[in-house]
Amino acid sequence: ARNTLTQRMLYPGCAAEITLDFSKMKDGDYAGLCILQSCYAFAAVTKRDGKTYLVMQNKEAAKAFFKEMSLEFRDNPNVIYEICNEPQNSPWASVIKPYAEEIIPIIRENAPDALILCGTNTWSQDVHEVLNDRLSDQNTMYVMHFYAGTHKDDLRNRLKSALDSNLPVFISECSITDASGNGAIDYDSAEKWMSLINQYDVSFLAWSLSNKDESSALLKPSTQSLSAWSDEELSDTGKWFKSKKN
């Protein structure tokens, strides 16, 4: 095939770097990779309306994964299935919703009552795109992520508007640092987020339960225990989230 590079994958690990020149691409063109190893994957650059976007697809692997997992955990009502994490450059109506409509029935075959979470566009921030175009599944919630140091009133108001419209929103990732997971803690913005969360009784998950040397980690880098952490083992972020437990 023309313009094709083959890289043989060596077990147990292999790495390759490819530089793509897409300066002469036209709208609708794709330039990228097709990875054929067990389940296939596709990574490419495409051009739409004069702008370039990164495209990554592995839908068949997703179908196989959620079929296997929903079968494995069909008797575990505490398992939550998040089918799409932080999509980018992926409009709800044309990309995310059609994908969800293929994945959700696969889970429902084995887990008819399980909670399913579906990410929204722009790192799971664009919940407003869903308001007038919801999924038919009655036990699917729509995901928003925030980092208090980066995301302020604009995103809080977007969440409030969605909740006022009775959109079921689940915050499956958040922290009180900036969006890199590092940087200074923004306590003022964090308190505003928590006030909104408590006002609407929104479920949330804090990023991240780790001892990584970054400010969003809930544990100090020196922490080695795997559970039952003392306050001395918690980072400043960890102490803040602990103080907010109901």
PDB file of C-alpha atoms in Angstrom:
ATOM      1  CA  ALA A   1       0.000   0.000   0.000  1.00  0.00           C
ATOM      2  CA  ARG A   2       1.123   3.531  -0.683  1.00  0.00           C
ATOM      3  CA  ASN A   3       2.548   5.614   2.213  1.00  0.00           C
ATOM      4  CA  THR A   4       2.597   2.601   4.528  1.00  0.00           C
ATOM      5  CA  LEU A   5       5.061   1.777   7.294  1.00  0.00           C
ATOM      6  CA  THR A   6       5.006  -1.622   8.984  1.00  0.00           C
ATOM      7  CA  GLN A   7       6.371  -1.998  12.502  1.00  0.00           C
ATOM      8  CA  ARG A   8       6.630  -5.561  13.846  1.00  0.00           C
ATOM      9  CA  MET A   9       5.561  -5.656  17.481  1.00  0.00           C
ATOM     10  CA  LEU A  10       7.993  -7.567  19.672  1.00  0.00           C
ATOM     11  CA  TYR A  11       6.635  -9.288  22.773  1.00  0.00           C
ATOM     12  CA  PRO A  12       6.359  -8.267  25.579  1.00  0.00           C
ATOM     13  CA  GLY A  13       6.736  -4.616  24.615  1.00  0.00           C
ATOM     14  CA  CYS A  14       7.628  -2.450  21.673  1.00  0.00           C
ATOM     15  CA  ALA A  15       7.664   1.268  20.934  1.00  0.00           C
ATOM     16  CA  ALA A  16       7.701   3.274  17.736  1.00  0.00           C
ATOM     17  CA  GLU A  17       7.563   6.968  16.877  1.00  0.00           C
ATOM     18  CA  ILE A  18       6.083   8.319  13.656  1.00  0.00           C
ATOM     19  CA  THR A  19       5.986  11.914  12.427  1.00  0.00           C
ATOM     20  CA  LEU A  20       3.049  12.817  10.188  1.00  0.00           C
ATOM     21  CA  ASP A  21       3.169  15.741   7.749  1.00  0.00           C
ATOM     22  CA  PHE A  22      -0.464  16.779   7.286  1.00  0.00           C
ATOM     23  CA  SER A  23       0.213  20.269   5.948  1.00  0.00           C
ATOM     24  CA  LYS A  24      -1.296  19.392   2.546  1.00  0.00           C
ATOM     25  CA  MET A  25      -4.343  17.528   3.830  1.00  0.00           C
ATOM     26  CA  LYS A  26      -7.766  18.478   2.514  1.00  0.00           C
ATOM     27  CA  ASP A  27     -11.019  18.467   4.465  1.00  0.00           C
ATOM     28  CA  GLY A  28     -12.138  14.880   4.977  1.00  0.00           C
ATOM     29  CA  ASP A  29      -8.650  13.371   4.558  1.00  0.00           C
ATOM     30  CA  TYR A  30      -7.131  11.014   7.126  1.00  0.00           C
ATOM     31  CA  ALA A  31      -3.469  10.264   7.779  1.00  0.00           C
ATOM     32  CA  GLY A  32      -2.585   7.726  10.433  1.00  0.00           C
ATOM     33  CA  LEU A  33      -2.081   4.217  11.725  1.00  0.00           C
ATOM     34  CA  CYS A  34      -3.976   0.962  11.807  1.00  0.00           C
ATOM     35  CA  ILE A  35      -2.605  -1.298  14.525  1.00  0.00           C
ATOM     36  CA  LEU A  36      -3.337  -4.975  13.986  1.00  0.00           C
ATOM     37  CA  GLN A  37      -2.606  -6.880  17.177  1.00  0.00           C
ATOM     38  CA  SER A  38      -5.381  -8.940  18.767  1.00  0.00           C
ATOM     39  CA  CYS A  39      -8.145  -6.315  18.665  1.00  0.00           C
ATOM     40  CA  TYR A  40      -7.276  -3.601  16.177  1.00  0.00           C
ATOM     41  CA  ALA A  41      -6.842   0.089  16.900  1.00  0.00           C
ATOM     42  CA  PHE A  42      -6.859   3.148  14.690  1.00  0.00           C
ATOM     43  CA  ALA A  43      -5.026   6.403  15.359  1.00  0.00           C
ATOM     44  CA  ALA A  44      -4.967   9.206  12.835  1.00  0.00           C
ATOM     45  CA  VAL A  45      -5.082  12.895  12.074  1.00  0.00           C
ATOM     46  CA  THR A  46      -8.073  14.183  10.131  1.00  0.00           C
ATOM     47  CA  LYS A  47      -9.096  17.584   8.836  1.00  0.00           C
ATOM     48  CA  ARG A  48     -12.570  19.110   9.165  1.00  0.00           C
ATOM     49  CA  ASP A  49     -13.589  22.688   8.454  1.00  0.00           C
ATOM     50  CA  GLY A  50      -9.964  23.709   8.085  1.00  0.00           C
ATOM     51  CA  LYS A  51      -8.947  22.350  11.509  1.00  0.00           C
ATOM     52  CA  THR A  52      -6.955  19.215  12.287  1.00  0.00           C
ATOM     53  CA  TYR A  53      -8.048  16.657  14.908  1.00  0.00           C
ATOM     54  CA  LEU A  54      -6.551  13.564  16.464  1.00  0.00           C
ATOM     55  CA  VAL A  55      -8.708  10.479  15.919  1.00  0.00           C
ATOM     56  CA  MET A  56      -8.402   7.292  17.973  1.00  0.00           C
ATOM     57  CA  GLN A  57     -10.823   4.413  17.546  1.00  0.00           C
ATOM     58  CA  ASN A  58     -10.987   0.906  18.900  1.00  0.00           C
ATOM     59  CA  LYS A  59     -14.713   0.271  19.037  1.00  0.00           C
ATOM     60  CA  GLU A  60     -14.555  -3.462  18.449  1.00  0.00           C
ATOM     61  CA  ALA A  61     -12.170  -3.856  21.384  1.00  0.00           C
ATOM     62  CA  ALA A  62     -14.524  -1.750  23.509  1.00  0.00           C
ATOM     63  CA  LYS A  63     -17.413  -4.026  22.616  1.00  0.00           C
ATOM     64  CA  ALA A  64     -15.426  -7.117  23.518  1.00  0.00           C
ATOM     65  CA  PHE A  65     -14.200  -5.546  26.756  1.00  0.00           C
ATOM     66  CA  PHE A  66     -17.610  -4.482  28.043  1.00  0.00           C
ATOM     67  CA  LYS A  67     -19.141  -7.795  27.038  1.00  0.00           C
ATOM     68  CA  GLU A  68     -16.484  -9.659  29.035  1.00  0.00           C
ATOM     69  CA  MET A  69     -16.598  -7.334  32.047  1.00  0.00           C
ATOM     70  CA  SER A  70     -20.386  -7.170  32.300  1.00  0.00           C
ATOM     71  CA  LEU A  71     -20.514 -10.962  32.182  1.00  0.00           C
ATOM     72  CA  GLU A  72     -17.753 -11.315  34.771  1.00  0.00           C
ATOM     73  CA  PHE A  73     -19.388  -8.862  37.195  1.00  0.00           C
ATOM     74  CA  ARG A  74     -23.057  -9.462  36.388  1.00  0.00           C
ATOM     75  CA  ASP A  75     -23.765 -10.373  40.015  1.00  0.00           C
ATOM     76  CA  ASN A  76     -21.950  -7.357  41.474  1.00  0.00           C
ATOM     77  CA  PRO A  77     -24.420  -4.457  41.761  1.00  0.00           C
ATOM     78  CA  ASN A  78     -21.669  -2.098  42.962  1.00  0.00           C
ATOM     79  CA  VAL A  79     -19.831  -2.138  39.611  1.00  0.00           C
ATOM     80  CA  ILE A  80     -20.176   1.059  37.555  1.00  0.00           C
ATOM     81  CA  TYR A  81     -19.409   0.996  33.818  1.00  0.00           C
ATOM     82  CA  GLU A  82     -17.843   4.171  32.407  1.00  0.00           C
ATOM     83  CA  ILE A  83     -17.879   3.645  28.670  1.00  0.00           C
ATOM     84  CA  CYS A  84     -16.172   6.788  27.414  1.00  0.00           C
ATOM     85  CA  ASN A  85     -13.533   8.724  29.351  1.00  0.00           C
ATOM     86  CA  GLU A  86     -12.769  12.350  28.454  1.00  0.00           C
ATOM     87  CA  PRO A  87     -13.474  12.356  24.706  1.00  0.00           C
ATOM     88  CA  GLN A  88     -12.066  15.297  22.768  1.00  0.00           C
ATOM     89  CA  ASN A  89     -13.097  16.836  19.448  1.00  0.00           C
ATOM     90  CA  SER A  90     -16.005  14.406  19.479  1.00  0.00           C
ATOM     91  CA  PRO A  91     -19.431  16.028  19.096  1.00  0.00           C
ATOM     92  CA  TRP A  92     -22.128  14.387  21.180  1.00  0.00           C
ATOM     93  CA  ALA A  93     -24.691  13.899  18.416  1.00  0.00           C
ATOM     94  CA  SER A  94     -22.394  12.543  15.713  1.00  0.00           C
ATOM     95  CA  VAL A  95     -19.711  10.657  17.664  1.00  0.00           C
ATOM     96  CA  ILE A  96     -20.321   9.961  21.354  1.00  0.00           C
ATOM     97  CA  LYS A  97     -24.048   9.196  21.331  1.00  0.00           C
ATOM     98  CA  PRO A  98     -23.868   6.712  18.401  1.00  0.00           C
ATOM     99  CA  TYR A  99     -20.961   4.961  20.133  1.00  0.00           C
ATOM    100  CA  ALA A 100     -22.903   4.770  23.410  1.00  0.00           C
ATOM    101  CA  GLU A 101     -25.929   3.370  21.613  1.00  0.00           C
ATOM    102  CA  GLU A 102     -23.791   0.454  20.446  1.00  0.00           C
ATOM    103  CA  ILE A 103     -22.009  -0.203  23.746  1.00  0.00           C
ATOM    104  CA  ILE A 104     -24.879   0.133  26.227  1.00  0.00           C
ATOM    105  CA  PRO A 105     -26.990  -2.754  24.853  1.00  0.00           C
ATOM    106  CA  ILE A 106     -23.958  -5.053  25.167  1.00  0.00           C
ATOM    107  CA  ILE A 107     -23.691  -4.241  28.869  1.00  0.00           C
ATOM    108  CA  ARG A 108     -27.445  -4.522  29.357  1.00  0.00           C
ATOM    109  CA  GLU A 109     -27.421  -8.126  28.110  1.00  0.00           C
ATOM    110  CA  ASN A 110     -25.533  -9.106  31.270  1.00  0.00           C
ATOM    111  CA  ALA A 111     -26.127  -6.211  33.658  1.00  0.00           C
ATOM    112  CA  PRO A 112     -29.640  -4.865  33.066  1.00  0.00           C
ATOM    113  CA  ASP A 113     -29.683  -2.701  36.185  1.00  0.00           C
ATOM    114  CA  ALA A 114     -26.062  -1.514  36.400  1.00  0.00           C
ATOM    115  CA  LEU A 115     -25.207   2.166  36.457  1.00  0.00           C
ATOM    116  CA  ILE A 116     -23.523   3.279  33.235  1.00  0.00           C
ATOM    117  CA  LEU A 117     -21.562   6.517  32.872  1.00  0.00           C
ATOM    118  CA  CYS A 118     -21.029   8.212  29.528  1.00  0.00           C
ATOM    119  CA  GLY A 119     -18.388  10.881  29.047  1.00  0.00           C
ATOM    120  CA  THR A 120     -19.061  14.136  27.253  1.00  0.00           C
ATOM    121  CA  ASN A 121     -16.995  16.138  24.810  1.00  0.00           C
ATOM    122  CA  THR A 122     -13.994  18.316  25.738  1.00  0.00           C
ATOM    123  CA  TRP A 123     -12.523  16.212  28.536  1.00  0.00           C
ATOM    124  CA  SER A 124     -16.043  15.481  29.851  1.00  0.00           C
ATOM    125  CA  GLN A 125     -17.155  19.068  30.267  1.00  0.00           C
ATOM    126  CA  ASP A 126     -19.806  19.570  27.566  1.00  0.00           C
ATOM    127  CA  VAL A 127     -22.841  18.207  29.395  1.00  0.00           C
ATOM    128  CA  HIS A 128     -24.930  20.954  27.784  1.00  0.00           C
ATOM    129  CA  GLU A 129     -24.699  19.124  24.437  1.00  0.00           C
ATOM    130  CA  VAL A 130     -26.777  16.304  25.910  1.00  0.00           C
ATOM    131  CA  LEU A 131     -29.713  18.326  27.230  1.00  0.00           C
ATOM    132  CA  ASN A 132     -31.948  17.980  24.174  1.00  0.00           C
ATOM    133  CA  ASP A 133     -30.454  14.766  22.843  1.00  0.00           C
ATOM    134  CA  ARG A 134     -30.397  12.239  25.667  1.00  0.00           C
ATOM    135  CA  LEU A 135     -29.837   8.513  25.503  1.00  0.00           C
ATOM    136  CA  SER A 136     -32.908   6.321  25.852  1.00  0.00           C
ATOM    137  CA  ASP A 137     -31.303   4.160  28.550  1.00  0.00           C
ATOM    138  CA  GLN A 138     -32.835   5.123  31.882  1.00  0.00           C
ATOM    139  CA  ASN A 139     -29.872   4.192  34.089  1.00  0.00           C
ATOM    140  CA  THR A 140     -27.113   6.058  32.276  1.00  0.00           C
ATOM    141  CA  MET A 141     -25.621   9.227  33.746  1.00  0.00           C
ATOM    142  CA  TYR A 142     -23.594  11.870  31.944  1.00  0.00           C
ATOM    143  CA  VAL A 143     -20.089  12.706  33.103  1.00  0.00           C
ATOM    144  CA  MET A 144     -18.507  16.007  34.030  1.00  0.00           C
ATOM    145  CA  HIS A 145     -14.895  16.429  35.189  1.00  0.00           C
ATOM    146  CA  PHE A 146     -13.444  19.496  36.868  1.00  0.00           C
ATOM    147  CA  TYR A 147     -10.229  20.768  38.419  1.00  0.00           C
ATOM    148  CA  ALA A 148     -10.925  23.657  40.758  1.00  0.00           C
ATOM    149  CA  GLY A 149      -7.751  25.566  39.891  1.00  0.00           C
ATOM    150  CA  THR A 150      -8.685  25.664  36.208  1.00  0.00           C
ATOM    151  CA  HIS A 151     -12.461  25.376  36.025  1.00  0.00           C
ATOM    152  CA  LYS A 152     -14.409  28.189  37.633  1.00  0.00           C
ATOM    153  CA  ASP A 153     -17.833  29.825  37.356  1.00  0.00           C
ATOM    154  CA  ASP A 154     -18.369  29.058  33.658  1.00  0.00           C
ATOM    155  CA  LEU A 155     -18.223  25.310  34.203  1.00  0.00           C
ATOM    156  CA  ARG A 156     -20.043  25.480  37.529  1.00  0.00           C
ATOM    157  CA  ASN A 157     -22.878  27.374  35.831  1.00  0.00           C
ATOM    158  CA  ARG A 158     -22.952  24.762  33.071  1.00  0.00           C
ATOM    159  CA  LEU A 159     -23.323  22.008  35.650  1.00  0.00           C
ATOM    160  CA  LYS A 160     -26.032  23.940  37.509  1.00  0.00           C
ATOM    161  CA  SER A 161     -27.977  24.484  34.296  1.00  0.00           C
ATOM    162  CA  ALA A 162     -27.775  20.775  33.454  1.00  0.00           C
ATOM    163  CA  LEU A 163     -28.935  19.753  36.923  1.00  0.00           C
ATOM    164  CA  ASP A 164     -31.781  22.291  36.828  1.00  0.00           C
ATOM    165  CA  SER A 165     -32.850  20.582  33.591  1.00  0.00           C
ATOM    166  CA  ASN A 166     -32.930  17.225  35.425  1.00  0.00           C
ATOM    167  CA  LEU A 167     -29.931  15.842  33.566  1.00  0.00           C
ATOM    168  CA  PRO A 168     -28.376  13.058  35.667  1.00  0.00           C
ATOM    169  CA  VAL A 169     -24.726  14.100  36.046  1.00  0.00           C
ATOM    170  CA  PHE A 170     -21.967  12.106  37.750  1.00  0.00           C
ATOM    171  CA  ILE A 171     -18.576  13.720  38.453  1.00  0.00           C
ATOM    172  CA  SER A 172     -16.264  10.766  37.915  1.00  0.00           C
ATOM    173  CA  GLU A 173     -13.049  12.798  38.237  1.00  0.00           C
ATOM    174  CA  CYS A 174     -12.228  16.004  40.029  1.00  0.00           C
ATOM    175  CA  SER A 175      -9.577  17.688  42.127  1.00  0.00           C
ATOM    176  CA  ILE A 176      -8.789  20.997  43.761  1.00  0.00           C
ATOM    177  CA  THR A 177      -5.595  21.653  41.771  1.00  0.00           C
ATOM    178  CA  ASP A 178      -5.248  22.786  38.179  1.00  0.00           C
ATOM    179  CA  ALA A 179      -6.163  20.536  35.258  1.00  0.00           C
ATOM    180  CA  SER A 180      -2.640  19.133  34.963  1.00  0.00           C
ATOM    181  CA  GLY A 181      -3.171  17.395  38.296  1.00  0.00           C
ATOM    182  CA  ASN A 182      -0.448  19.540  39.762  1.00  0.00           C
ATOM    183  CA  GLY A 183       0.087  23.141  40.758  1.00  0.00           C
ATOM    184  CA  ALA A 184      -1.297  25.064  43.696  1.00  0.00           C
ATOM    185  CA  ILE A 185      -4.514  24.128  45.467  1.00  0.00           C
ATOM    186  CA  ASP A 186      -7.327  26.594  44.802  1.00  0.00           C
ATOM    187  CA  TYR A 187      -9.250  26.384  48.055  1.00  0.00           C
ATOM    188  CA  ASP A 188     -11.677  29.177  47.164  1.00  0.00           C
ATOM    189  CA  SER A 189     -12.796  27.548  43.920  1.00  0.00           C
ATOM    190  CA  ALA A 190     -12.808  24.124  45.592  1.00  0.00           C
ATOM    191  CA  GLU A 191     -15.262  25.345  48.242  1.00  0.00           C
ATOM    192  CA  LYS A 192     -17.546  26.741  45.553  1.00  0.00           C
ATOM    193  CA  TRP A 193     -17.518  23.397  43.746  1.00  0.00           C
ATOM    194  CA  MET A 194     -18.266  21.498  46.931  1.00  0.00           C
ATOM    195  CA  SER A 195     -21.102  23.864  47.783  1.00  0.00           C
ATOM    196  CA  LEU A 196     -22.703  23.185  44.402  1.00  0.00           C
ATOM    197  CA  ILE A 197     -22.143  19.437  44.732  1.00  0.00           C
ATOM    198  CA  ASN A 198     -23.793  19.402  48.138  1.00  0.00           C
ATOM    199  CA  GLN A 199     -26.660  21.630  47.012  1.00  0.00           C
ATOM    200  CA  TYR A 200     -27.646  19.151  44.285  1.00  0.00           C
ATOM    201  CA  ASP A 201     -26.370  15.981  46.007  1.00  0.00           C
ATOM    202  CA  VAL A 202     -24.083  15.108  43.087  1.00  0.00           C
ATOM    203  CA  SER A 203     -21.936  11.979  43.266  1.00  0.00           C
ATOM    204  CA  PHE A 204     -18.224  12.624  42.751  1.00  0.00           C
ATOM    205  CA  LEU A 205     -14.892  10.779  42.670  1.00  0.00           C
ATOM    206  CA  ALA A 206     -11.655  12.528  43.630  1.00  0.00           C
ATOM    207  CA  TRP A 207      -8.476  12.236  41.577  1.00  0.00           C
ATOM    208  CA  SER A 208      -6.376  10.436  42.622  1.00  0.00           C
ATOM    209  CA  LEU A 209      -5.825   7.734  45.223  1.00  0.00           C
ATOM    210  CA  SER A 210      -2.071   7.482  44.771  1.00  0.00           C
ATOM    211  CA  ASN A 211       1.221   8.627  46.285  1.00  0.00           C
ATOM    212  CA  LYS A 212       2.436  10.179  43.049  1.00  0.00           C
ATOM    213  CA  ASP A 213       4.532  13.297  43.547  1.00  0.00           C
ATOM    214  CA  GLU A 214       1.878  15.737  42.360  1.00  0.00           C
ATOM    215  CA  SER A 215      -0.525  17.954  44.258  1.00  0.00           C
ATOM    216  CA  SER A 216      -3.720  16.130  43.238  1.00  0.00           C
ATOM    217  CA  ALA A 217      -2.532  12.815  44.725  1.00  0.00           C
ATOM    218  CA  LEU A 218      -4.434  12.092  47.939  1.00  0.00           C
ATOM    219  CA  LEU A 219      -1.404  10.501  49.598  1.00  0.00           C
ATOM    220  CA  LYS A 220       2.037  11.900  50.301  1.00  0.00           C
ATOM    221  CA  PRO A 221       4.865  10.487  48.137  1.00  0.00           C
ATOM    222  CA  SER A 222       6.352   8.920  51.269  1.00  0.00           C
ATOM    223  CA  THR A 223       3.191   6.949  52.060  1.00  0.00           C
ATOM    224  CA  GLN A 224       3.692   3.201  51.628  1.00  0.00           C
ATOM    225  CA  SER A 225       0.667   1.635  53.350  1.00  0.00           C
ATOM    226  CA  LEU A 226      -2.166   0.387  51.150  1.00  0.00           C
ATOM    227  CA  SER A 227      -5.126   1.252  53.390  1.00  0.00           C
ATOM    228  CA  ALA A 228      -6.176   2.727  56.734  1.00  0.00           C
ATOM    229  CA  TRP A 229      -4.137   5.879  56.131  1.00  0.00           C
ATOM    230  CA  SER A 230      -3.463   8.285  58.964  1.00  0.00           C
ATOM    231  CA  ASP A 231      -3.797  12.023  58.509  1.00  0.00           C
ATOM    232  CA  GLU A 232      -0.010  12.238  58.481  1.00  0.00           C
ATOM    233  CA  GLU A 233       0.030  10.042  55.376  1.00  0.00           C
ATOM    234  CA  LEU A 234      -2.467  12.211  53.502  1.00  0.00           C
ATOM    235  CA  SER A 235      -1.452  15.073  51.233  1.00  0.00           C
ATOM    236  CA  ASP A 236      -3.046  18.504  51.626  1.00  0.00           C
ATOM    237  CA  THR A 237      -5.514  17.514  48.900  1.00  0.00           C
ATOM    238  CA  GLY A 238      -6.257  14.254  50.692  1.00  0.00           C
ATOM    239  CA  LYS A 239      -6.874  16.072  53.975  1.00  0.00           C
ATOM    240  CA  TRP A 240      -9.233  18.508  52.260  1.00  0.00           C
ATOM    241  CA  PHE A 241     -11.316  15.774  50.647  1.00  0.00           C
ATOM    242  CA  LYS A 242     -11.393  13.830  53.913  1.00  0.00           C
ATOM    243  CA  SER A 243     -12.734  16.909  55.680  1.00  0.00           C
ATOM    244  CA  LYS A 244     -15.617  17.012  53.191  1.00  0.00           C
ATOM    245  CA  LYS A 245     -16.814  13.467  53.822  1.00  0.00           C
ATOM    246  CA  ASN A 246     -20.437  13.378  54.955  1.00  0.00           C
TER     247      ASN A 246
END
